[in-house]
Backbone as ProteinMPNN parsed JSONL, in Angstrom:
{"seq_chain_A": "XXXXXXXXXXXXXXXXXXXXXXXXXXXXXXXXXXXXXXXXXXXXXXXXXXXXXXXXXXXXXXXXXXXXXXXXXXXXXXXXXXXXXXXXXXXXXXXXXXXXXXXXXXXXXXXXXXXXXXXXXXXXXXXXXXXXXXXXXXXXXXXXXXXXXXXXXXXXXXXXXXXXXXXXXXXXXXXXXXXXX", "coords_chain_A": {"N_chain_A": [[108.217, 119.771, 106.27], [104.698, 119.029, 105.159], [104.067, 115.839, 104.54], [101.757, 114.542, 101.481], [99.161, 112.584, 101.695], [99.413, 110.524, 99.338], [102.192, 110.808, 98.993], [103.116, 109.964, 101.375], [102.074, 107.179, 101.444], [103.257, 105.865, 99.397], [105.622, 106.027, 99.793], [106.087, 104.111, 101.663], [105.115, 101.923, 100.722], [106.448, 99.012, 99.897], [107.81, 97.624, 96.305], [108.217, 94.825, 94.465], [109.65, 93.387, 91.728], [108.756, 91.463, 89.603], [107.214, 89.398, 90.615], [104.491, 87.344, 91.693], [105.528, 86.583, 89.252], [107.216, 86.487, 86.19], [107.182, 90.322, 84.707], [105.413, 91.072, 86.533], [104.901, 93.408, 88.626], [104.761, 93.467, 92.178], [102.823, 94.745, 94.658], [103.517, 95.482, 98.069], [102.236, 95.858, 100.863], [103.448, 95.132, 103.656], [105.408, 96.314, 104.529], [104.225, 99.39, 104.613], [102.538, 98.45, 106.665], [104.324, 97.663, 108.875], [104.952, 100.552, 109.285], [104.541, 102.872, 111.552], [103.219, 105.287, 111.568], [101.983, 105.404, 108.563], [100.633, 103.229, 108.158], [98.684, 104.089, 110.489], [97.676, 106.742, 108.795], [96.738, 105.308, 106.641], [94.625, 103.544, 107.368], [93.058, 105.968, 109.05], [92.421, 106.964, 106.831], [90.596, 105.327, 105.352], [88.634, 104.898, 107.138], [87.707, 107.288, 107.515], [85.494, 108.498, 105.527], [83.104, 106.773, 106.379], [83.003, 107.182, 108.665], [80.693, 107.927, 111.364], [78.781, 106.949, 110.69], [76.434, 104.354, 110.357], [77.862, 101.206, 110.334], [77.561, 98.296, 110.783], [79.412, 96.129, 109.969], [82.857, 94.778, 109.343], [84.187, 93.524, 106.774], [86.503, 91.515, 105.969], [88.786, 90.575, 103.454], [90.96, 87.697, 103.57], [94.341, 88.098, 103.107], [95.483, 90.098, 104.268], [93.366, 92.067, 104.152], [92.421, 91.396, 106.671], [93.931, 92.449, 108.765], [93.651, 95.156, 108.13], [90.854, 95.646, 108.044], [90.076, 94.616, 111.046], [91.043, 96.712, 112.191], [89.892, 98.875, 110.96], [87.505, 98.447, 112.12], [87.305, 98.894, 114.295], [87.522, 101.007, 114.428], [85.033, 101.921, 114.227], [83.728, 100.842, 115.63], [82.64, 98.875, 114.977], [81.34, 94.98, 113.896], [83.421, 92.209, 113.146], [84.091, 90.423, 110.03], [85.729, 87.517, 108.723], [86.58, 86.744, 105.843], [88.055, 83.879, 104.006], [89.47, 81.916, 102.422], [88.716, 78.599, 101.355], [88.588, 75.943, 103.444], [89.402, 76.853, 105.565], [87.933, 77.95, 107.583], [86.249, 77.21, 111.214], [83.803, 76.935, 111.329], [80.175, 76.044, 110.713], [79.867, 77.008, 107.368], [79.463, 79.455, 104.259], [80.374, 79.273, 100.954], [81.467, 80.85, 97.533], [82.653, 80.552, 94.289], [84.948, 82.004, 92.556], [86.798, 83.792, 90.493], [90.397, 84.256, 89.313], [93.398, 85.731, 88.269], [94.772, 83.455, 87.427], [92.893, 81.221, 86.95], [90.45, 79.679, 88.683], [89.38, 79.961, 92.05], [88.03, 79.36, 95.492], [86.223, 80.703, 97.998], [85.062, 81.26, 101.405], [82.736, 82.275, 104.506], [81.439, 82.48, 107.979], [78.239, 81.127, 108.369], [76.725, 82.149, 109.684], [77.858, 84.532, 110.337], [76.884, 87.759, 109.334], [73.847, 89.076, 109.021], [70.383, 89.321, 107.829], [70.379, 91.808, 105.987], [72.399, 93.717, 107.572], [74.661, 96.561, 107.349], [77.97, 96.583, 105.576], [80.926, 97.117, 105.092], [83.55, 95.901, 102.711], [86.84, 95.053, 102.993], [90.385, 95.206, 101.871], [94.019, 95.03, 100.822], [94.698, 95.704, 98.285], [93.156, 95.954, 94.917], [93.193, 94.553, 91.974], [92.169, 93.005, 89.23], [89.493, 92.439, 90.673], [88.603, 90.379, 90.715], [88.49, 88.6, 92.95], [87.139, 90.25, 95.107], [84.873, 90.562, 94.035], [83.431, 88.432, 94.139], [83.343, 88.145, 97.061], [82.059, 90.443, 97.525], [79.654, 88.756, 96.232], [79.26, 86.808, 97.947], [78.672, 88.182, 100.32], [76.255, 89.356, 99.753], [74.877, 87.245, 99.357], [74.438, 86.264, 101.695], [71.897, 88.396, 102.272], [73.685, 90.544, 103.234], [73.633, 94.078, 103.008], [75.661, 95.979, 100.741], [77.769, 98.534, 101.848], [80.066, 99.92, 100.837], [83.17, 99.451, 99.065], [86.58, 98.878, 99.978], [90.387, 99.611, 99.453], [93.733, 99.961, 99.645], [95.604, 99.756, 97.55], [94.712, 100.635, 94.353], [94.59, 99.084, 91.309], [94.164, 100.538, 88.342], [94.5, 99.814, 85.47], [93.705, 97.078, 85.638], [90.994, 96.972, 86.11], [89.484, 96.177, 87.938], [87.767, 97.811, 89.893], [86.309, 99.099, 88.356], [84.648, 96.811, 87.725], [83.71, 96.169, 90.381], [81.995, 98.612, 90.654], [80.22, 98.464, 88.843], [78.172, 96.591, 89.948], [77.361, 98.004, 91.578], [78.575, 98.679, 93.682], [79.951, 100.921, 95.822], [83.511, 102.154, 95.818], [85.847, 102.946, 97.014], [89.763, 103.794, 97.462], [92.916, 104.513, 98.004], [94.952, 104.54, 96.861], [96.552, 104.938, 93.48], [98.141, 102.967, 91.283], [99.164, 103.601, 88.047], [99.565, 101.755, 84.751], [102.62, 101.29, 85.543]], "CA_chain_A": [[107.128, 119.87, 105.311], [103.989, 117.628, 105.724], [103.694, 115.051, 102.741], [100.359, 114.204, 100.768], [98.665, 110.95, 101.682], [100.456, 109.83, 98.501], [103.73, 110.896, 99.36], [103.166, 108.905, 102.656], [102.1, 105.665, 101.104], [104.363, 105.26, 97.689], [107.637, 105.752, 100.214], [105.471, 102.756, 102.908], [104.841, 100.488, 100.059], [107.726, 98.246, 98.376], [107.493, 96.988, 94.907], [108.82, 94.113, 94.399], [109.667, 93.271, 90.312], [108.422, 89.888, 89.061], [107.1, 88.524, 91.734], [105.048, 85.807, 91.689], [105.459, 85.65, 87.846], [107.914, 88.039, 85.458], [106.389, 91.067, 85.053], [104.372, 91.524, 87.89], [105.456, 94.36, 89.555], [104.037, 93.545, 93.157], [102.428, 96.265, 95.644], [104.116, 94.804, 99.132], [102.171, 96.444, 102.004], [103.739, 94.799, 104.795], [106.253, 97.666, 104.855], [103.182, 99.969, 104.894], [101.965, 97.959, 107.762], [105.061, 97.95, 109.84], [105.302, 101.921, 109.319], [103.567, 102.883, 112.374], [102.45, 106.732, 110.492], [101.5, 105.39, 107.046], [99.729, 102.458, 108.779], [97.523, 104.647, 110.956], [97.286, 107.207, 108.338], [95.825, 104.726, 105.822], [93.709, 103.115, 108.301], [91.933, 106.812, 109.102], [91.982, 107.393, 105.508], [90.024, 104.41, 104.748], [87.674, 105.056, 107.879], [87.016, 108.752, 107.341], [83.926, 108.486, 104.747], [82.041, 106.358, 106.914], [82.504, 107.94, 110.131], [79.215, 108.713, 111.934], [77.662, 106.531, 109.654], [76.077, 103.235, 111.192], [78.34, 100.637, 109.841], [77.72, 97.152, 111.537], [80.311, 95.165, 110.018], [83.681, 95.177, 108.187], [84.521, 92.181, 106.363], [88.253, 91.904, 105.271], [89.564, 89.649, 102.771], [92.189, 86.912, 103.486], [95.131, 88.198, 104.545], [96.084, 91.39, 104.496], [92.378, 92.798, 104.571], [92.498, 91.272, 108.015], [94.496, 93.44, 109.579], [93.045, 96.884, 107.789], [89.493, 95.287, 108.424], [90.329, 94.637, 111.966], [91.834, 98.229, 112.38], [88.701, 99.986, 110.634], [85.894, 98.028, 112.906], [87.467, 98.697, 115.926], [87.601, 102.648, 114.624], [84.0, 102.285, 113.456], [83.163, 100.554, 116.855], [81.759, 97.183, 114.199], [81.969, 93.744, 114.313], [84.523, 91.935, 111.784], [83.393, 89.27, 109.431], [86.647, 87.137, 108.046], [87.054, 85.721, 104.554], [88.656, 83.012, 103.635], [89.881, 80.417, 101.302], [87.955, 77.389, 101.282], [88.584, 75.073, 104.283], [90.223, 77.469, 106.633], [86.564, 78.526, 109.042], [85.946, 76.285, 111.757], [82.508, 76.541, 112.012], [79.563, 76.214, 109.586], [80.152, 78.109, 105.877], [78.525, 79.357, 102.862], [80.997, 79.596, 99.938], [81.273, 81.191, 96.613], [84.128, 80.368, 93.202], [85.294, 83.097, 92.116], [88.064, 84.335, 88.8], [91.549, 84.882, 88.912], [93.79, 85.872, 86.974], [95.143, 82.224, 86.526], [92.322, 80.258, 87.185], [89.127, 79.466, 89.905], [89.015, 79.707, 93.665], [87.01, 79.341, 96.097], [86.312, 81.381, 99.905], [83.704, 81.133, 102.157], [82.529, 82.734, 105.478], [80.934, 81.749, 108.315], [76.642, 81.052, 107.697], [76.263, 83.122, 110.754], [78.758, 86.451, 110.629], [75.821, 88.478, 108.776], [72.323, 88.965, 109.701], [69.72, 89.793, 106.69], [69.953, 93.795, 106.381], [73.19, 94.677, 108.153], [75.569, 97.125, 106.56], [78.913, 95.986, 105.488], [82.304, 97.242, 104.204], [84.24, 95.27, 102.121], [87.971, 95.866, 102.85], [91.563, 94.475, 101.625], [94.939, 96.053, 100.176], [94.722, 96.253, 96.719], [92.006, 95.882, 94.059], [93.558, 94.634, 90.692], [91.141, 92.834, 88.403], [88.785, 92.321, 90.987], [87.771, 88.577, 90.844], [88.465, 88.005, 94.486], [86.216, 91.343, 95.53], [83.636, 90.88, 93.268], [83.219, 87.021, 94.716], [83.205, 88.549, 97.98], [80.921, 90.628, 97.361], [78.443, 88.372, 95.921], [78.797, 86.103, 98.894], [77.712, 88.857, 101.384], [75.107, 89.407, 99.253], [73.944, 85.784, 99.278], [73.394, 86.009, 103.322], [71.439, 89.262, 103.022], [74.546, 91.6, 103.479], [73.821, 95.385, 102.339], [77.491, 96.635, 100.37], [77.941, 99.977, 101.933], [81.343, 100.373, 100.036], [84.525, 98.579, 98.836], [87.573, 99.743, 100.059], [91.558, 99.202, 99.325], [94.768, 100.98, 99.885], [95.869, 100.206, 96.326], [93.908, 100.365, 93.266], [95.596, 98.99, 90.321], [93.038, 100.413, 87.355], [94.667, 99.297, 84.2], [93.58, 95.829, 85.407], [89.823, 96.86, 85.53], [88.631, 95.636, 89.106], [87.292, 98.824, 90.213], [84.929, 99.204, 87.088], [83.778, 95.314, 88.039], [82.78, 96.162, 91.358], [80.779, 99.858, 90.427], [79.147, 97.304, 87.556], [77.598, 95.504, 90.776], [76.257, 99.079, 92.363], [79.547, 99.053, 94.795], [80.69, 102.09, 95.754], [84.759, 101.603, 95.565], [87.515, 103.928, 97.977], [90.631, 103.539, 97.101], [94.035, 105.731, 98.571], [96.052, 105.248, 95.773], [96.574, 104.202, 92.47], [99.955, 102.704, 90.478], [98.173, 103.251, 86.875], [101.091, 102.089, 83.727], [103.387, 101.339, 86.355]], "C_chain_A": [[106.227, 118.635, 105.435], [103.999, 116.858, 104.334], [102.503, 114.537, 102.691], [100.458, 112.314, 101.047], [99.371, 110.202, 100.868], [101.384, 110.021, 98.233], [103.719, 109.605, 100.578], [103.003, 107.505, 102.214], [102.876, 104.991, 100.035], [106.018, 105.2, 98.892], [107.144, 104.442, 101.712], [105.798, 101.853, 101.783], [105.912, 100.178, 99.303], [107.219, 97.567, 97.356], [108.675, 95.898, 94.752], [108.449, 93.304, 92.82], [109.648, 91.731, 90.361], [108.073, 88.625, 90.131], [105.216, 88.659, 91.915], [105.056, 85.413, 90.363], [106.391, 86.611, 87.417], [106.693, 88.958, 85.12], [105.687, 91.479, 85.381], [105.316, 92.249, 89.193], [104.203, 94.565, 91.064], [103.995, 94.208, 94.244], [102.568, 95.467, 97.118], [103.191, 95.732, 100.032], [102.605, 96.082, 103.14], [104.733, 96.166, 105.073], [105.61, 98.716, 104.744], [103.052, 99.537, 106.486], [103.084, 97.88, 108.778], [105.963, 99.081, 110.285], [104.219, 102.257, 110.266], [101.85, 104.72, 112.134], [101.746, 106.484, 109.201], [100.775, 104.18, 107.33], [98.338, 103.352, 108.926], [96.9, 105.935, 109.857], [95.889, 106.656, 107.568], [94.726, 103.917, 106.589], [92.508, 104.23, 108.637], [91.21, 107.358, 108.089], [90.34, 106.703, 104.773], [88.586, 104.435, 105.705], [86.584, 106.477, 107.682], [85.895, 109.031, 106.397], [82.82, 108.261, 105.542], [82.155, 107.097, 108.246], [81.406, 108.898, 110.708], [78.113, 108.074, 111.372], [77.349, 105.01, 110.242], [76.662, 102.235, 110.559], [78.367, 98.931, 110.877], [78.346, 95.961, 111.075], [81.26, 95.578, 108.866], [84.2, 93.763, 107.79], [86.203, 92.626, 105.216], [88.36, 90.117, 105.085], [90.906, 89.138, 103.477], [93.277, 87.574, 102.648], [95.297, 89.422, 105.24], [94.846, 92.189, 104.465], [91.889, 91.889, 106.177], [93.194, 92.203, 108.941], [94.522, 94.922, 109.427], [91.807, 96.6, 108.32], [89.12, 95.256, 110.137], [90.37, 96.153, 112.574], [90.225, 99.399, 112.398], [87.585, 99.602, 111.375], [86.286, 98.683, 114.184], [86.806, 100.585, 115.749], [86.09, 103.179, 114.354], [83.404, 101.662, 114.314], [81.72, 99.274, 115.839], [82.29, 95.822, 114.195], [82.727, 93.35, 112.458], [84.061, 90.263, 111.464], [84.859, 88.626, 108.313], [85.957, 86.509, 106.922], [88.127, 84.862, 104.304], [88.632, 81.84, 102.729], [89.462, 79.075, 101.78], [88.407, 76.154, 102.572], [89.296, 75.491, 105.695], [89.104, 78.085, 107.971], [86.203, 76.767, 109.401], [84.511, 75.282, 111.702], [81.427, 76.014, 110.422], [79.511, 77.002, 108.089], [79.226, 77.817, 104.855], [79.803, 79.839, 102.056], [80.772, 80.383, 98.265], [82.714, 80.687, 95.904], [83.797, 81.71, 92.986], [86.522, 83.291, 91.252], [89.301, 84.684, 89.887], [92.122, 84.679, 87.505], [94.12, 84.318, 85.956], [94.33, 80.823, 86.912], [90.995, 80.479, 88.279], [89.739, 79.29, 90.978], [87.869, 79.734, 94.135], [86.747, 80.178, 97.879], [85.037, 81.002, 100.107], [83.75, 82.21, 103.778], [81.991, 82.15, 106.221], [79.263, 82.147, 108.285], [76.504, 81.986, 108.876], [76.719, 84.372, 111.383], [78.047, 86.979, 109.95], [74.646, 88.111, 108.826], [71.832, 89.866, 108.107], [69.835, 91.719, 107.018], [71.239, 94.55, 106.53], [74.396, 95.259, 107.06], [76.915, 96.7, 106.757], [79.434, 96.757, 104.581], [83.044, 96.285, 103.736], [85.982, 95.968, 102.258], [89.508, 94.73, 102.047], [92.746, 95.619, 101.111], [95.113, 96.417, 99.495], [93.365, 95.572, 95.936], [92.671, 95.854, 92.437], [92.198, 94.048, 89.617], [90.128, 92.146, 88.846], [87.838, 91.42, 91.346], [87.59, 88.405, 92.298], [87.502, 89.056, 95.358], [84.812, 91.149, 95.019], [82.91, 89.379, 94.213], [82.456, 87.143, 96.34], [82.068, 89.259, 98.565], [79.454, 90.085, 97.103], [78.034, 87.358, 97.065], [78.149, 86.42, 99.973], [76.816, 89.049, 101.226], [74.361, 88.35, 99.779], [73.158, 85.709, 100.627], [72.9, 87.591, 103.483], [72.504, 91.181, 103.583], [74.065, 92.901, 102.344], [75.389, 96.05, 102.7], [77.485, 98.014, 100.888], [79.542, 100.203, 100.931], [82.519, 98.996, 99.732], [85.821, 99.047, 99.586], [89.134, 99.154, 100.17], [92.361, 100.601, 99.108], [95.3, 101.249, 98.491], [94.703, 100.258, 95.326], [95.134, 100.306, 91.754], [94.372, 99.254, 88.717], [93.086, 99.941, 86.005], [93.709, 97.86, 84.383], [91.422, 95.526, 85.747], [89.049, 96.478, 86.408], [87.494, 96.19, 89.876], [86.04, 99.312, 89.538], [84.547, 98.238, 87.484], [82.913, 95.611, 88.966], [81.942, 97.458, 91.022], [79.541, 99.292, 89.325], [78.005, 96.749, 88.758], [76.778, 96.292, 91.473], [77.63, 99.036, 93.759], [80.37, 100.178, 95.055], [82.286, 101.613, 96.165], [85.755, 103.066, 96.121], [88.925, 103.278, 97.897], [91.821, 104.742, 97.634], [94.672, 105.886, 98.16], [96.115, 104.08, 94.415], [97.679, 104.015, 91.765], [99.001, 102.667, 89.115], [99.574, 103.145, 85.995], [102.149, 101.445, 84.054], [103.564, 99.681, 86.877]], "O_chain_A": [[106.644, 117.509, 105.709], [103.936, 117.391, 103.226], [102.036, 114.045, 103.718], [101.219, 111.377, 100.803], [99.994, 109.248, 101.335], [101.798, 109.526, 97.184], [104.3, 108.523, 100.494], [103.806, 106.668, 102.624], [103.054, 103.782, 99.887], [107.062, 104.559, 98.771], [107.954, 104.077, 102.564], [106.727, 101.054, 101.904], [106.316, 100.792, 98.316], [106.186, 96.912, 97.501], [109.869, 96.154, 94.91], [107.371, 92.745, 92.616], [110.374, 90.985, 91.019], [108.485, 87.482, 90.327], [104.658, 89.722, 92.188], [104.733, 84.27, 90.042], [106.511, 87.612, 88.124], [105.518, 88.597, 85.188], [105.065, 92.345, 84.765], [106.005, 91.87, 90.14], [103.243, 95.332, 91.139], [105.03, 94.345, 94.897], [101.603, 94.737, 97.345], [103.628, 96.857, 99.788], [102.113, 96.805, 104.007], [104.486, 96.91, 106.021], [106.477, 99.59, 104.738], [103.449, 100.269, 107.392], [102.585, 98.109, 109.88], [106.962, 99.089, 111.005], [103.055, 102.011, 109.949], [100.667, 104.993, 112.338], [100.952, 107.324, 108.777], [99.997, 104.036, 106.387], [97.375, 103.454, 108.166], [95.701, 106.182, 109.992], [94.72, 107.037, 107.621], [93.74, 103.788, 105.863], [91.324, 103.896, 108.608], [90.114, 107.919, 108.067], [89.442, 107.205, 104.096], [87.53, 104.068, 105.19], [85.364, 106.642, 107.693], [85.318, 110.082, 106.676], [81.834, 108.993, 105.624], [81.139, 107.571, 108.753], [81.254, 110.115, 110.597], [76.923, 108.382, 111.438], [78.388, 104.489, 110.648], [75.82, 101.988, 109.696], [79.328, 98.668, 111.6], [78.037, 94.867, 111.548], [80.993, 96.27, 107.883], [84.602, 92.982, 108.653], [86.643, 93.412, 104.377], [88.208, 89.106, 105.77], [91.778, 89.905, 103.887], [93.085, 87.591, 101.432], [95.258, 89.682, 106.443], [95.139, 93.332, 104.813], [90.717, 92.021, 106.529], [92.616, 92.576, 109.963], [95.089, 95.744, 110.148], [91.516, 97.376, 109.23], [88.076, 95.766, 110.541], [89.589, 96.52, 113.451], [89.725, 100.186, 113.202], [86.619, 100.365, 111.346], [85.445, 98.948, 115.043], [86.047, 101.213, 116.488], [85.797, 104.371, 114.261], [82.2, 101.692, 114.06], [80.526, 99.033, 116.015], [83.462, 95.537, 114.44], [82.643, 93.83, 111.327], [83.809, 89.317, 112.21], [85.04, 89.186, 107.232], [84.923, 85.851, 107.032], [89.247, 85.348, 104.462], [87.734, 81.033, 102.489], [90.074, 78.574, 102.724], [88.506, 75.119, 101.913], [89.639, 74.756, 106.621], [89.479, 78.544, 109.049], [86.016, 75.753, 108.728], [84.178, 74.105, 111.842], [81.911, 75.709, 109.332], [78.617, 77.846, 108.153], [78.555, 76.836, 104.536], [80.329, 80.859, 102.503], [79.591, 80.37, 97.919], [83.717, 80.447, 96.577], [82.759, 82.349, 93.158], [87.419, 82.57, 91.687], [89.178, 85.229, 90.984], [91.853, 84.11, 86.447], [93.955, 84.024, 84.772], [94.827, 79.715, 87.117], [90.699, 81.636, 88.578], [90.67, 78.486, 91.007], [86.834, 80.025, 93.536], [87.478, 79.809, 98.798], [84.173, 80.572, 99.342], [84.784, 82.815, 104.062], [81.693, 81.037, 105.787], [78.955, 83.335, 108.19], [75.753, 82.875, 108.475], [76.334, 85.02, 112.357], [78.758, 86.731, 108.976], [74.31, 86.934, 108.697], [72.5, 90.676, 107.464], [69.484, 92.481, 107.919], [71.442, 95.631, 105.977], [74.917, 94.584, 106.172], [77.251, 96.415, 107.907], [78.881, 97.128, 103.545], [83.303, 95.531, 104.675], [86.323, 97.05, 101.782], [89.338, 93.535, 101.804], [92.497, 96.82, 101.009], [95.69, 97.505, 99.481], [92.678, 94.713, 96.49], [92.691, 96.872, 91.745], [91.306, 94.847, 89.33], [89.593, 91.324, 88.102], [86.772, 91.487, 91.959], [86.499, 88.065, 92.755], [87.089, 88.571, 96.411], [83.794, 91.557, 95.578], [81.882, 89.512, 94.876], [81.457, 86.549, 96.747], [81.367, 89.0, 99.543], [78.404, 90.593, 97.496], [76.861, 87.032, 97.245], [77.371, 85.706, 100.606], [76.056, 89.064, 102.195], [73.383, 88.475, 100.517], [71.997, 85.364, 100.85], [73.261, 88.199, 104.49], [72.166, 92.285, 104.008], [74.113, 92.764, 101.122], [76.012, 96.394, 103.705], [77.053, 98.779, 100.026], [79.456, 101.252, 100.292], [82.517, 97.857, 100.2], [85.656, 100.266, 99.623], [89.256, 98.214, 100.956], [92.026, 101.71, 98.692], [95.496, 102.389, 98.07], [93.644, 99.794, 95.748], [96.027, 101.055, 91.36], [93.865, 98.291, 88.141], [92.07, 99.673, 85.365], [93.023, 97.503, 83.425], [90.763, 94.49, 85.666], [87.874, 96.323, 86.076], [86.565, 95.559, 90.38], [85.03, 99.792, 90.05], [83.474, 98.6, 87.966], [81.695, 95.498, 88.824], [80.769, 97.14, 91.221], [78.378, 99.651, 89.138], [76.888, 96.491, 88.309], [75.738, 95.876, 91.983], [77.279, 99.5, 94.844], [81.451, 100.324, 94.485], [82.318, 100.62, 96.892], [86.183, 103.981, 95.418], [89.06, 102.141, 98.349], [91.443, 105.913, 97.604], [95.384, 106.873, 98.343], [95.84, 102.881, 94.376], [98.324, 105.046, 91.572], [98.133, 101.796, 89.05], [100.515, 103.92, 86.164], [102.804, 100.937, 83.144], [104.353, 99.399, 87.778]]}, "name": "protein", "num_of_chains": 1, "seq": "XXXXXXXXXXXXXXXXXXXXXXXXXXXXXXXXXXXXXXXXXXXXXXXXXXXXXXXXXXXXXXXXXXXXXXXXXXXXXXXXXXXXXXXXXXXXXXXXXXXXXXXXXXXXXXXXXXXXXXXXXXXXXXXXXXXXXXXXXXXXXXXXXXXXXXXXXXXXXXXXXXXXXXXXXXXXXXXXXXXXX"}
């Protein structure tokens, strides 16, 4: 019997209880990612909107939207624009702060991975209350980046991230949601 996209990804992804605080029930994709079927599934899942559609860059969040971001440019034949946490790009950067839950950060990119105009995906693994997306967002903005979409494997909506970024005009794909849970 074949199983539903979200049969395939709830038996990929481990939960791991109270971790990194008590009750934080955390959405593990590495055991996603070293399922070689619920990998590539969610990888075509996450591609299949845009396909055919002129997409000239996918920018994936530090860490784990590195290696979906990676995945979806190659399948979307675009170049890949890293994020990262504040002192980790070699070259020249433009930064933004940005919310969490327990406090301010900061990422940046480099001043010269986006050209005024070009279309851009936003990717990573989950989308909880959205501080680190929304940040992200506003930094592609800053050099000129047009948001073609958001996109994450989880969406956690109790925590409201998903409404942040459609607040901003971001369209938001998502493959599954733990809502309660």
């Amino acid at each position: 019997m074949k199983q539903t996209l979200e049969q395939t990804l709830r038996a990929a992804i481990r939960t791991i209880p109270d971790y990194p605080k008590p009750g934080i029930q955390f959405r593990d994709i590495t055991t996603l990612l070293g399922d070689a079927r619920a990998f590539r599934r969610s990888v075509d899942e996450l591609v299949h909107p845009y396909a055919g559609m002129k997409v000239d860059k996918i920018a994936g969040i530090e860490a784990r939207g590195f290696i979906l971001g990676g995945a979806m440019a190659h399948q979307l034949s675009s170049g890949f624009i890293p994020i990262r946490k504040k002192g980790k790009l070699p070259h020249e950067t433009v930064r933004v702060a940005y919310s969490l839950e327990y406090g301010i950060d900061e990422m940046e990119m480099h001043r010269d991975a986006v050209k005024e105009g070009e279309k851009v995906i936003l990717v990573d693994d989950l989308i909880a209350t959205g501080g680190t997306a929304e940040g992200a967002v506003k930094l592609l903005r800053q050099m000129g980046a047009e948001i073609v979409a958001a996109c994450f494997v989880i969406d956690l909506p109790d925590l409201g991230g998903r409404a942040k970024l459609e607040a901003l005009g971001v369209e938001v794909n998502t493959l599954i949601a733990y809502e309660g849970d």
